[in-house]
CSV table of C-alpha atoms in Angstrom, one decimal:
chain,number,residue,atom,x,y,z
A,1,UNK,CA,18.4,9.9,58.1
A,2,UNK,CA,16.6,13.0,59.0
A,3,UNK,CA,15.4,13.5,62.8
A,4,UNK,CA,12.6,15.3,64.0
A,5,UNK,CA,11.7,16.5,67.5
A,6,UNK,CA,9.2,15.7,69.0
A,7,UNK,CA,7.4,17.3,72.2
A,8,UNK,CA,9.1,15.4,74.9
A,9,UNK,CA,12.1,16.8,73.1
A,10,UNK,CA,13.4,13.2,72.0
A,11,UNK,CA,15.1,12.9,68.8
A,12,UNK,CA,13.4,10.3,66.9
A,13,UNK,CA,14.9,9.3,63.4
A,14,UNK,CA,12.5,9.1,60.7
A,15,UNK,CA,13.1,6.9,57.5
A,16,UNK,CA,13.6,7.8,54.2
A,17,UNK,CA,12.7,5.4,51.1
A,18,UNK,CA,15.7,4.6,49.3
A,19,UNK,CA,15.1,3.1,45.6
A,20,UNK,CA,11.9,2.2,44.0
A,21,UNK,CA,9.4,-0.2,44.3
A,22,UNK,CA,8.6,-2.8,42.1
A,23,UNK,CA,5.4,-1.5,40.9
A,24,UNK,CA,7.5,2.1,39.3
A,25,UNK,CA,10.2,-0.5,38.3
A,26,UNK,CA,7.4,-2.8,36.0
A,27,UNK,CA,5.8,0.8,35.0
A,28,UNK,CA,9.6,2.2,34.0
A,29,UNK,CA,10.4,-0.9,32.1
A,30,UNK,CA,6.6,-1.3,30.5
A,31,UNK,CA,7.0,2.7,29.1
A,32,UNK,CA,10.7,1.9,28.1
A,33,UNK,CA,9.5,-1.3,26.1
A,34,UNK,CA,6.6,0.7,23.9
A,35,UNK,CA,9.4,3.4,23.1
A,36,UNK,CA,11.2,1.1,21.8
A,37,UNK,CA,9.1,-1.1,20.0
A,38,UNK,CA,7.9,2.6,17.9
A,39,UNK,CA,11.7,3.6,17.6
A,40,UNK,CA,13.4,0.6,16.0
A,41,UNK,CA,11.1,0.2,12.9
A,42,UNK,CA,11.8,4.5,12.3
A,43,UNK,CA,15.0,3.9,13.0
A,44,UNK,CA,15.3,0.9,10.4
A,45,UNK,CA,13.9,3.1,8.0
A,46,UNK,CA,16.0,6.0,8.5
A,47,UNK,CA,19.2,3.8,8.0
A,48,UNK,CA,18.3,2.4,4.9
A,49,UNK,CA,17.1,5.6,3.2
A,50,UNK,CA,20.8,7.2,4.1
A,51,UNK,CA,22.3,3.8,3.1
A,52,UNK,CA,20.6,3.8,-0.4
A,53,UNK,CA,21.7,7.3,-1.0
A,54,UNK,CA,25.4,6.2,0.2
A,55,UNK,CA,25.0,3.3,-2.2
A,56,UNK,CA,24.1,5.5,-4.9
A,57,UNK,CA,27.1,7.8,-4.3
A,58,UNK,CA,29.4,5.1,-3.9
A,59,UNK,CA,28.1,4.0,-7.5
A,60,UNK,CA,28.7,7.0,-9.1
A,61,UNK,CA,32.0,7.6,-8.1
A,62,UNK,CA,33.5,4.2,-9.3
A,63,UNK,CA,31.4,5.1,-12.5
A,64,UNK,CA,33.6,8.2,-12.8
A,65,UNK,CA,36.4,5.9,-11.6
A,66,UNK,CA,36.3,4.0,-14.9
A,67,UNK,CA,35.8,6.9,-17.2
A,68,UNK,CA,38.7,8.6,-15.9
A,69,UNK,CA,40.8,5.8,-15.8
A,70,UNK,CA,39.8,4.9,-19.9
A,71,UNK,CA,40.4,8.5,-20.3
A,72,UNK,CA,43.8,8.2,-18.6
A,73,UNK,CA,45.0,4.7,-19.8
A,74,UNK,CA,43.6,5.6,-23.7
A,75,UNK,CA,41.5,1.8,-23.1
A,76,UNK,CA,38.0,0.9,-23.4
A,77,UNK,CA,37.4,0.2,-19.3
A,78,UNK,CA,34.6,-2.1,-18.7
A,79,UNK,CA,32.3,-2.1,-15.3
A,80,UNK,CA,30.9,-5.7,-14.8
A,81,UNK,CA,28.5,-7.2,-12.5
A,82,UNK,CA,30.5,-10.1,-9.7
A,83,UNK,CA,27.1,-11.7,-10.2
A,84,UNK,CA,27.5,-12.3,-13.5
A,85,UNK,CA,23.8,-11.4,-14.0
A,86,UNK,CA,21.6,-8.4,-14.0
A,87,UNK,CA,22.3,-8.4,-10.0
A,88,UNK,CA,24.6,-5.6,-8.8
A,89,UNK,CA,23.5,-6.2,-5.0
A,90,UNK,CA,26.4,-8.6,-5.1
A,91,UNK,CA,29.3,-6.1,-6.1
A,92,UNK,CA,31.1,-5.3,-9.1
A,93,UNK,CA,33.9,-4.4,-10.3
A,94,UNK,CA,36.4,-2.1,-12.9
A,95,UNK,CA,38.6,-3.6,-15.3
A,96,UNK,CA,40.6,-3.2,-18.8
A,97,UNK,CA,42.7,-5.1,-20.8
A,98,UNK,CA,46.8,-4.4,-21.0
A,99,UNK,CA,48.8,-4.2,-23.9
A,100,UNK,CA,49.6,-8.0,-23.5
A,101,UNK,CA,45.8,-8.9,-23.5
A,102,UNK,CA,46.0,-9.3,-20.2
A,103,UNK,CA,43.0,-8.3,-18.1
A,104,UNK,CA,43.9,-6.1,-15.0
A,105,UNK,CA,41.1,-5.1,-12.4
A,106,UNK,CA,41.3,-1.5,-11.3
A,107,UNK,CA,39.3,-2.1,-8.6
A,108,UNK,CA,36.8,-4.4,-6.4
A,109,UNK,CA,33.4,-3.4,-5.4
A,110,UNK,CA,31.9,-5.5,-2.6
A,111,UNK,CA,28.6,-7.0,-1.7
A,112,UNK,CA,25.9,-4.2,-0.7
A,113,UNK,CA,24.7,-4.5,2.9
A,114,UNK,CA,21.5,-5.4,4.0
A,115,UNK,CA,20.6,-6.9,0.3
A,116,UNK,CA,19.1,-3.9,-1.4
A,117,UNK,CA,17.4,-4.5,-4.7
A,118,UNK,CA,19.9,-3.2,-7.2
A,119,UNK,CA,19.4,-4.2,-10.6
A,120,UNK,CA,19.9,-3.6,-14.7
A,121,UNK,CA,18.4,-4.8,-17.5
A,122,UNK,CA,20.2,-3.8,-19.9
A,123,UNK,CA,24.1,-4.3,-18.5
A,124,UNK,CA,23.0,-7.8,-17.0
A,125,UNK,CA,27.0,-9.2,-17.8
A,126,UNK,CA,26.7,-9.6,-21.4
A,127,UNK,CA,26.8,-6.7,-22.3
A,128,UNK,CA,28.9,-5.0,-19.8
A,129,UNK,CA,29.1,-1.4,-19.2
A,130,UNK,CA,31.9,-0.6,-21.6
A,131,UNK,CA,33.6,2.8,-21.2
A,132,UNK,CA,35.7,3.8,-24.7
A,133,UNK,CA,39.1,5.5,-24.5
A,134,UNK,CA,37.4,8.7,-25.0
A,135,UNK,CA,35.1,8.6,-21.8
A,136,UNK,CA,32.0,7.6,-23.9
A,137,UNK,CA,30.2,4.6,-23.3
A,138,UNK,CA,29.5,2.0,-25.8
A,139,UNK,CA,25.4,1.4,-25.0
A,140,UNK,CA,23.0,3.7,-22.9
A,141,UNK,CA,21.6,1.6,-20.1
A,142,UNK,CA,19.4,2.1,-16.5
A,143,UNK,CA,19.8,1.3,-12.5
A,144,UNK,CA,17.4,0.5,-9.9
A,145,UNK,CA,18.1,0.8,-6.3
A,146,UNK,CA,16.3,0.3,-3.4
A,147,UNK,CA,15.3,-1.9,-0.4
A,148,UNK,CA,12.5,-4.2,-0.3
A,149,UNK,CA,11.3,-2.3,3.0
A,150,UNK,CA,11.2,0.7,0.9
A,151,UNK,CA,8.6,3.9,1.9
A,152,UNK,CA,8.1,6.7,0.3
A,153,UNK,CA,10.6,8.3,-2.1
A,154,UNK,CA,13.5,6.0,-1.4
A,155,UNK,CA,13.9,4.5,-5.0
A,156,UNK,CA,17.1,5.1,-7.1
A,157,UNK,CA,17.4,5.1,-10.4
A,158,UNK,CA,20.1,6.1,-12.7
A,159,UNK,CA,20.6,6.6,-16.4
A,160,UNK,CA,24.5,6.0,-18.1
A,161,UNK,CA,23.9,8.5,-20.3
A,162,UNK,CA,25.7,8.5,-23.8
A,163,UNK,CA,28.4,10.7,-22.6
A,164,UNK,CA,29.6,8.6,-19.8
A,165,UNK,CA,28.0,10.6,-17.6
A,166,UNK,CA,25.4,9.2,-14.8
A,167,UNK,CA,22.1,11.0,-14.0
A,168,UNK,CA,20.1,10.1,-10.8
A,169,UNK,CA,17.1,10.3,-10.1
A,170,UNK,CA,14.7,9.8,-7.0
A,171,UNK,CA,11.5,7.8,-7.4
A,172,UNK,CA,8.6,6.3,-4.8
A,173,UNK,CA,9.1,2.7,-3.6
A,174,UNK,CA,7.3,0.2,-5.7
Protein backbone atom coordinates (compact mmCIF):
# COMPACT_ATOMS: atom_id res chain seq x y z
CA UNK A 1 0.00 0.00 0.00
CA UNK A 2 1.45 3.30 -0.86
CA UNK A 3 0.08 6.58 0.90
CA UNK A 4 -0.15 9.95 -0.36
CA UNK A 5 -0.77 13.24 1.46
CA UNK A 6 -3.11 15.10 0.81
CA UNK A 7 -3.65 18.99 1.69
CA UNK A 8 -5.38 18.58 4.95
CA UNK A 9 -2.26 16.60 5.60
CA UNK A 10 -4.33 13.16 6.04
CA UNK A 11 -2.64 10.13 5.07
CA UNK A 12 -4.91 8.46 2.66
CA UNK A 13 -3.91 4.87 1.28
CA UNK A 14 -4.19 4.46 -2.21
CA UNK A 15 -4.64 0.91 -3.93
CA UNK A 16 -2.53 -0.86 -6.00
CA UNK A 17 -3.81 -3.58 -8.67
CA UNK A 18 -2.53 -6.81 -7.76
CA UNK A 19 -2.80 -9.57 -10.65
CA UNK A 20 -4.40 -9.37 -13.96
CA UNK A 21 -7.59 -9.01 -15.29
CA UNK A 22 -9.36 -11.41 -17.14
CA UNK A 23 -9.36 -9.63 -20.37
CA UNK A 24 -4.85 -9.79 -20.34
CA UNK A 25 -5.46 -13.38 -18.99
CA UNK A 26 -7.81 -14.48 -22.36
CA UNK A 27 -5.16 -12.23 -24.50
CA UNK A 28 -2.00 -14.17 -22.69
CA UNK A 29 -3.57 -17.51 -23.18
CA UNK A 30 -5.00 -16.56 -26.98
CA UNK A 31 -1.06 -15.44 -28.00
CA UNK A 32 0.22 -18.53 -26.07
CA UNK A 33 -2.24 -20.87 -28.10
CA UNK A 34 -1.10 -19.48 -31.80
CA UNK A 35 2.66 -20.08 -30.68
CA UNK A 36 1.98 -23.12 -30.11
CA UNK A 37 -0.14 -24.33 -32.70
CA UNK A 38 3.09 -22.80 -35.36
CA UNK A 39 5.76 -24.55 -33.00
CA UNK A 40 4.55 -28.23 -32.73
CA UNK A 41 4.28 -29.07 -36.49
CA UNK A 42 8.35 -27.42 -36.77
CA UNK A 43 8.99 -29.08 -33.95
CA UNK A 44 7.61 -32.59 -35.37
CA UNK A 45 9.58 -31.96 -38.20
CA UNK A 46 12.82 -31.26 -36.67
CA UNK A 47 12.54 -34.58 -34.63
CA UNK A 48 12.05 -36.73 -37.33
CA UNK A 49 14.75 -35.32 -39.61
CA UNK A 50 17.43 -35.93 -36.51
CA UNK A 51 15.66 -39.26 -35.91
CA UNK A 52 16.04 -40.45 -39.62
CA UNK A 53 19.66 -39.51 -39.53
CA UNK A 54 19.98 -41.42 -36.00
CA UNK A 55 18.32 -44.30 -37.73
CA UNK A 56 20.61 -44.17 -40.51
CA UNK A 57 23.68 -44.27 -38.20
CA UNK A 58 22.31 -46.85 -36.08
CA UNK A 59 22.07 -48.95 -39.45
CA UNK A 60 25.41 -48.54 -40.43
CA UNK A 61 27.00 -49.35 -37.43
CA UNK A 62 25.25 -52.88 -36.97
CA UNK A 63 26.13 -53.20 -40.78
CA UNK A 64 29.82 -52.89 -39.75
CA UNK A 65 28.77 -54.98 -36.68
CA UNK A 66 28.33 -58.05 -38.99
CA UNK A 67 31.26 -57.49 -41.24
CA UNK A 68 33.49 -57.38 -38.38
CA UNK A 69 32.08 -60.05 -36.66
CA UNK A 70 32.34 -62.52 -40.21
CA UNK A 71 35.67 -61.10 -40.29
CA UNK A 72 36.42 -62.09 -36.69
CA UNK A 73 34.48 -65.46 -36.47
CA UNK A 74 35.86 -66.59 -40.32
CA UNK A 75 31.68 -67.15 -40.96
CA UNK A 76 29.45 -65.90 -43.58
CA UNK A 77 27.15 -63.41 -41.05
CA UNK A 78 23.75 -62.75 -42.35
CA UNK A 79 21.60 -59.45 -41.56
CA UNK A 80 17.86 -60.38 -41.86
CA UNK A 81 14.67 -58.46 -41.75
CA UNK A 82 12.27 -59.47 -38.11
CA UNK A 83 9.61 -58.77 -40.70
CA UNK A 84 10.43 -61.32 -42.80
CA UNK A 85 9.65 -59.15 -45.76
CA UNK A 86 11.15 -56.22 -47.53
CA UNK A 87 10.14 -54.12 -44.20
CA UNK A 88 13.07 -53.12 -42.03
CA UNK A 89 10.71 -50.53 -39.98
CA UNK A 90 10.15 -53.54 -37.85
CA UNK A 91 13.77 -54.33 -36.72
CA UNK A 92 16.27 -56.80 -37.71
CA UNK A 93 18.69 -58.52 -36.64
CA UNK A 94 22.57 -60.26 -36.96
CA UNK A 95 23.17 -63.81 -36.97
CA UNK A 96 25.62 -66.81 -38.12
CA UNK A 97 25.72 -70.32 -37.96
CA UNK A 98 28.22 -72.30 -35.31
CA UNK A 99 30.23 -75.11 -35.99
CA UNK A 100 27.36 -77.38 -34.87
CA UNK A 101 24.90 -75.78 -37.44
CA UNK A 102 23.49 -74.12 -34.91
CA UNK A 103 22.29 -70.62 -35.56
CA UNK A 104 23.43 -67.96 -32.84
CA UNK A 105 22.08 -64.26 -33.04
CA UNK A 106 24.79 -61.65 -32.51
CA UNK A 107 22.43 -59.21 -31.85
CA UNK A 108 18.64 -57.81 -31.86
CA UNK A 109 17.57 -54.67 -33.64
CA UNK A 110 14.25 -53.34 -32.46
CA UNK A 111 11.16 -51.76 -34.01
CA UNK A 112 12.03 -48.09 -35.43
CA UNK A 113 9.99 -45.37 -33.65
CA UNK A 114 7.35 -43.44 -35.09
CA UNK A 115 7.01 -45.99 -38.24
CA UNK A 116 9.43 -44.51 -40.74
CA UNK A 117 9.32 -45.95 -44.18
CA UNK A 118 12.37 -48.15 -44.40
CA UNK A 119 12.42 -50.53 -47.03
CA UNK A 120 14.58 -53.00 -49.63
CA UNK A 121 13.88 -54.47 -52.58
CA UNK A 122 16.36 -56.50 -53.10
CA UNK A 123 17.21 -58.01 -49.40
CA UNK A 124 13.30 -58.54 -48.78
CA UNK A 125 14.21 -62.03 -46.42
CA UNK A 126 14.97 -64.27 -49.17
CA UNK A 127 17.70 -63.22 -49.96
CA UNK A 128 19.22 -61.91 -46.84
CA UNK A 129 22.11 -59.66 -46.58
CA UNK A 130 24.77 -62.25 -46.47
CA UNK A 131 28.23 -61.03 -45.27
CA UNK A 132 31.21 -63.81 -46.33
CA UNK A 133 34.08 -64.61 -43.97
CA UNK A 134 36.11 -62.22 -45.73
CA UNK A 135 33.93 -58.97 -45.15
CA UNK A 136 32.40 -59.14 -48.72
CA UNK A 137 28.95 -59.38 -49.30
CA UNK A 138 27.32 -61.98 -51.33
CA UNK A 139 24.74 -59.59 -53.56
CA UNK A 140 24.86 -55.67 -53.93
CA UNK A 141 21.47 -54.29 -52.72
CA UNK A 142 19.67 -50.60 -51.71
CA UNK A 143 17.81 -48.81 -48.54
CA UNK A 144 15.21 -46.35 -48.30
CA UNK A 145 14.52 -44.35 -45.26
CA UNK A 146 12.34 -41.87 -44.44
CA UNK A 147 9.01 -40.68 -42.82
CA UNK A 148 5.82 -40.30 -44.49
CA UNK A 149 5.74 -36.61 -43.21
CA UNK A 150 8.89 -36.18 -44.98
CA UNK A 151 10.00 -32.30 -46.42
CA UNK A 152 12.58 -31.45 -48.08
CA UNK A 153 15.87 -33.45 -48.17
CA UNK A 154 15.03 -35.89 -45.46
CA UNK A 155 15.27 -39.14 -47.55
CA UNK A 156 17.84 -41.89 -46.93
CA UNK A 157 19.14 -44.10 -49.02
CA UNK A 158 21.97 -46.49 -48.85
CA UNK A 159 23.92 -48.72 -51.23
CA UNK A 160 25.72 -52.30 -49.62
CA UNK A 161 28.31 -51.84 -51.84
CA UNK A 162 30.34 -55.02 -53.04
CA UNK A 163 32.90 -54.59 -50.53
CA UNK A 164 30.79 -54.70 -47.53
CA UNK A 165 30.87 -51.32 -47.22
CA UNK A 166 27.65 -48.94 -46.99
CA UNK A 167 27.37 -45.68 -48.82
CA UNK A 168 24.63 -43.07 -47.85
CA UNK A 169 23.23 -40.81 -49.49
CA UNK A 170 20.66 -37.83 -48.92
CA UNK A 171 17.73 -37.46 -51.26
CA UNK A 172 14.30 -35.09 -51.35
CA UNK A 173 11.11 -36.62 -49.85
CA UNK A 174 8.94 -38.34 -52.29
Amino acid sequence: IVTMKNANSKIKPVNRQKGLTLIELMVTTIVLAILATVAVPVMKNLFERKSVFAIGDLFIKSIKLARVEAIQRGKTVRVKTSSGSGDWSQGWFIEFTDDNNAIQTIRNFPPLPSNPNFTSNEYDGSPDLTILPTGQVSSIGTFDLFYPTCVGNQRLGFNVLLSGLIQKGVTACP
